[in-house]
PDB file of C-alpha atoms in Angstrom:
ATOM      1  CA  MET A   1     -21.263 -31.543  16.390  1.00  0.00           C
ATOM      2  CA  ALA A   2     -21.557 -27.793  15.903  1.00  0.00           C
ATOM      3  CA  ASP A   3     -24.562 -28.416  13.453  1.00  0.00           C
ATOM      4  CA  GLU A   4     -26.410 -30.550  16.035  1.00  0.00           C
ATOM      5  CA  SER A   5     -25.714 -27.932  18.796  1.00  0.00           C
ATOM      6  CA  GLU A   6     -26.781 -25.278  16.369  1.00  0.00           C
ATOM      7  CA  ARG A   7     -30.267 -27.375  15.659  1.00  0.00           C
ATOM      8  CA  ALA A   8     -30.881 -27.976  19.354  1.00  0.00           C
ATOM      9  CA  VAL A   9     -30.542 -24.026  20.113  1.00  0.00           C
ATOM     10  CA  GLN A  10     -32.839 -23.407  17.210  1.00  0.00           C
ATOM     11  CA  ALA A  11     -35.256 -25.572  18.515  1.00  0.00           C
ATOM     12  CA  ALA A  12     -35.439 -24.061  22.015  1.00  0.00           C
ATOM     13  CA  ILE A  13     -35.492 -20.498  20.274  1.00  0.00           C
ATOM     14  CA  GLU A  14     -38.457 -21.549  18.270  1.00  0.00           C
ATOM     15  CA  ALA A  15     -40.251 -23.422  21.263  1.00  0.00           C
ATOM     16  CA  GLU A  16     -39.587 -20.296  23.501  1.00  0.00           C
ATOM     17  CA  LEU A  17     -41.190 -17.962  20.749  1.00  0.00           C
ATOM     18  CA  ARG A  18     -44.171 -20.259  20.465  1.00  0.00           C
ATOM     19  CA  LEU A  19     -44.883 -19.837  24.286  1.00  0.00           C
ATOM     20  CA  LEU A  20     -44.634 -16.004  23.941  1.00  0.00           C
ATOM     21  CA  ASP A  21     -47.493 -16.403  21.129  1.00  0.00           C
ATOM     22  CA  PRO A  22     -50.837 -15.160  22.217  1.00  0.00           C
ATOM     23  CA  ALA A  23     -52.627 -18.046  20.447  1.00  0.00           C
ATOM     24  CA  VAL A  24     -50.340 -20.619  22.272  1.00  0.00           C
ATOM     25  CA  ARG A  25     -50.723 -18.820  25.499  1.00  0.00           C
ATOM     26  CA  ALA A  26     -54.482 -18.720  25.346  1.00  0.00           C
ATOM     27  CA  SER A  27     -54.619 -22.492  25.127  1.00  0.00           C
ATOM     28  CA  PRO A  28     -53.627 -24.388  28.304  1.00  0.00           C
ATOM     29  CA  SER A  29     -53.100 -27.801  26.085  1.00  0.00           C
ATOM     30  CA  LEU A  30     -50.601 -25.822  23.875  1.00  0.00           C
ATOM     31  CA  VAL A  31     -48.973 -24.516  26.901  1.00  0.00           C
ATOM     32  CA  LEU A  32     -48.803 -27.915  28.580  1.00  0.00           C
ATOM     33  CA  GLN A  33     -47.026 -29.346  25.551  1.00  0.00           C
ATOM     34  CA  LEU A  34     -43.889 -26.856  26.088  1.00  0.00           C
ATOM     35  CA  LEU A  35     -43.674 -27.155  29.692  1.00  0.00           C
ATOM     36  CA  ASP A  36     -41.450 -29.900  31.361  1.00  0.00           C
ATOM     37  CA  PRO A  37     -43.495 -31.909  33.981  1.00  0.00           C
ATOM     38  CA  ASP A  38     -40.940 -30.511  36.633  1.00  0.00           C
ATOM     39  CA  PHE A  39     -41.337 -26.899  35.166  1.00  0.00           C
ATOM     40  CA  THR A  40     -40.331 -24.117  37.436  1.00  0.00           C
ATOM     41  CA  GLU A  41     -40.029 -20.508  37.327  1.00  0.00           C
ATOM     42  CA  ILE A  42     -38.968 -17.674  39.351  1.00  0.00           C
ATOM     43  CA  GLY A  43     -40.705 -14.453  37.944  1.00  0.00           C
ATOM     44  CA  ALA A  44     -39.689 -10.948  37.545  1.00  0.00           C
ATOM     45  CA  SER A  45     -42.047 -10.209  40.470  1.00  0.00           C
ATOM     46  CA  GLY A  46     -40.013 -12.907  42.708  1.00  0.00           C
ATOM     47  CA  ARG A  47     -42.754 -15.084  42.659  1.00  0.00           C
ATOM     48  CA  ARG A  48     -42.351 -19.048  42.355  1.00  0.00           C
ATOM     49  CA  TRP A  49     -44.466 -20.606  39.808  1.00  0.00           C
ATOM     50  CA  ASP A  50     -45.000 -24.239  38.753  1.00  0.00           C
ATOM     51  CA  ALA A  51     -47.046 -25.584  35.726  1.00  0.00           C
ATOM     52  CA  ALA A  52     -50.221 -25.568  37.511  1.00  0.00           C
ATOM     53  CA  SER A  53     -49.813 -21.990  38.907  1.00  0.00           C
ATOM     54  CA  ILE A  54     -48.703 -20.774  35.215  1.00  0.00           C
ATOM     55  CA  LEU A  55     -51.728 -22.427  33.592  1.00  0.00           C
ATOM     56  CA  ALA A  56     -54.105 -20.624  36.075  1.00  0.00           C
ATOM     57  CA  VAL A  57     -53.066 -17.149  34.923  1.00  0.00           C
ATOM     58  CA  THR A  58     -52.237 -18.178  31.438  1.00  0.00           C
ATOM     59  CA  SER A  59     -55.030 -16.982  29.192  1.00  0.00           C
ATOM     60  CA  ALA A  60     -56.100 -14.982  26.027  1.00  0.00           C
ATOM     61  CA  ASP A  61     -55.419 -11.971  28.149  1.00  0.00           C
ATOM     62  CA  SER A  62     -51.851 -12.764  29.149  1.00  0.00           C
ATOM     63  CA  VAL A  63     -50.320 -11.553  25.763  1.00  0.00           C
ATOM     64  CA  ALA A  64     -52.339  -9.103  23.864  1.00  0.00           C
ATOM     65  CA  PRO A  65     -52.543 -10.250  20.109  1.00  0.00           C
ATOM     66  CA  GLU A  66     -52.293  -6.254  19.291  1.00  0.00           C
ATOM     67  CA  SER A  67     -49.135  -5.538  21.284  1.00  0.00           C
ATOM     68  CA  PRO A  68     -47.097  -8.906  21.472  1.00  0.00           C
ATOM     69  CA  VAL A  69     -43.791  -9.084  23.498  1.00  0.00           C
ATOM     70  CA  LYS A  70     -41.128  -7.820  21.751  1.00  0.00           C
ATOM     71  CA  VAL A  71     -37.873 -10.083  21.920  1.00  0.00           C
ATOM     72  CA  SER A  72     -34.583  -9.112  21.423  1.00  0.00           C
ATOM     73  CA  GLU A  73     -30.951  -9.936  21.718  1.00  0.00           C
ATOM     74  CA  MET A  74     -31.836 -13.757  22.065  1.00  0.00           C
ATOM     75  CA  SER A  75     -29.032 -16.471  22.116  1.00  0.00           C
ATOM     76  CA  GLY A  76     -28.470 -19.885  23.364  1.00  0.00           C
ATOM     77  CA  ASP A  77     -25.956 -22.351  24.426  1.00  0.00           C
ATOM     78  CA  VAL A  78     -25.883 -26.219  24.524  1.00  0.00           C
ATOM     79  CA  LEU A  79     -25.017 -26.977  28.317  1.00  0.00           C
ATOM     80  CA  ALA A  80     -24.946 -30.437  27.859  1.00  0.00           C
ATOM     81  CA  PRO A  81     -26.669 -33.203  25.359  1.00  0.00           C
ATOM     82  CA  GLY A  82     -30.320 -32.590  25.483  1.00  0.00           C
ATOM     83  CA  LEU A  83     -30.007 -29.059  27.759  1.00  0.00           C
ATOM     84  CA  VAL A  84     -30.230 -25.862  25.993  1.00  0.00           C
ATOM     85  CA  HIS A  85     -29.761 -22.400  27.987  1.00  0.00           C
ATOM     86  CA  LEU A  86     -31.357 -19.424  26.370  1.00  0.00           C
ATOM     87  CA  THR A  87     -31.204 -15.690  27.382  1.00  0.00           C
ATOM     88  CA  TYR A  88     -33.050 -12.774  25.770  1.00  0.00           C
ATOM     89  CA  PHE A  89     -34.451  -9.331  26.428  1.00  0.00           C
ATOM     90  CA  ALA A  90     -38.304  -9.126  26.480  1.00  0.00           C
ATOM     91  CA  ASP A  91     -40.439  -5.722  26.203  1.00  0.00           C
ATOM     92  CA  ASN A  92     -44.197  -6.230  27.113  1.00  0.00           C
ATOM     93  CA  ASN A  93     -45.845  -2.735  26.938  1.00  0.00           C
ATOM     94  CA  GLY A  94     -42.944  -1.193  28.797  1.00  0.00           C
ATOM     95  CA  ARG A  95     -42.112  -3.902  31.234  1.00  0.00           C
ATOM     96  CA  ARG A  96     -38.835  -4.324  30.461  1.00  0.00           C
ATOM     97  CA  VAL A  97     -37.197  -8.112  31.657  1.00  0.00           C
ATOM     98  CA  TRP A  98     -34.281  -9.955  31.003  1.00  0.00           C
ATOM     99  CA  ARG A  99     -34.981 -13.683  30.668  1.00  0.00           C
ATOM    100  CA  SER A 100     -33.314 -16.969  30.969  1.00  0.00           C
ATOM    101  CA  SER A 101     -34.805 -20.285  30.280  1.00  0.00           C
ATOM    102  CA  LEU A 102     -33.454 -23.995  30.423  1.00  0.00           C
ATOM    103  CA  TRP A 103     -34.943 -26.329  27.705  1.00  0.00           C
ATOM    104  CA  ARG A 104     -34.565 -30.064  27.732  1.00  0.00           C
ATOM    105  CA  MET A 105     -35.067 -32.678  25.403  1.00  0.00           C
ATOM    106  CA  THR A 106     -37.953 -35.247  26.524  1.00  0.00           C
ATOM    107  CA  GLY A 107     -39.162 -38.361  24.699  1.00  0.00           C
ATOM    108  CA  THR A 108     -42.145 -35.737  23.613  1.00  0.00           C
ATOM    109  CA  GLY A 109     -39.735 -33.126  22.205  1.00  0.00           C
ATOM    110  CA  TRP A 110     -38.194 -29.830  23.730  1.00  0.00           C
ATOM    111  CA  ARG A 111     -39.790 -28.960  27.228  1.00  0.00           C
ATOM    112  CA  LEU A 112     -39.262 -25.853  29.206  1.00  0.00           C
ATOM    113  CA  TYR A 113     -37.572 -27.013  32.487  1.00  0.00           C
ATOM    114  CA  PHE A 114     -36.778 -23.607  34.278  1.00  0.00           C
ATOM    115  CA  HIS A 115     -37.401 -19.810  33.539  1.00  0.00           C
ATOM    116  CA  GLN A 116     -36.400 -16.733  35.081  1.00  0.00           C
ATOM    117  CA  GLY A 117     -37.271 -13.108  34.636  1.00  0.00           C
ATOM    118  CA  THR A 118     -35.315 -10.316  35.985  1.00  0.00           C
ATOM    119  CA  LEU A 119     -36.642  -6.547  35.808  1.00  0.00           C
ATOM    120  CA  ALA A 120     -34.350  -4.616  33.655  1.00  0.00           C
ATOM    121  CA  CYS A 121     -33.209  -1.083  34.985  1.00  0.00           C
TER     122      CYS A 121
END
C-alpha cells in the first residue's frame, strides 16, 4: 500500500509541476487536460476561479520562461484512494505564496480538483 500511495503522490506532484511549466500554461488544451471538470480555486488574491476563468487568464505571459515559479517544500498525502493533497511554497518573482492542491484520479488520469493560494508573510 505504501508503494501505491507513493506513486499517487508522485503522479500528483508531476502534474502540479506541469501546470507551472510556462509551455503548458501557454496552451489552453494542455491546461484543460490537467484540470478536473469540477475544478475550483481560491487564489491568493481571494478571488474564486473555475476552469473557464483560469483559461481566460492563462497565457504565455502567466509564467515567464526566463523566471519560472520557484517551488520548494512540496509534500503530499493520500487522503483516500484516488485523492491526493499537495502543499508547497511558491515564489513567482518575489510573490511568495503557500499553495494547497487536491488532485483526484479520473478516467483520464490525475486532475486538479481544488487549489488554494495564501500569501506568505
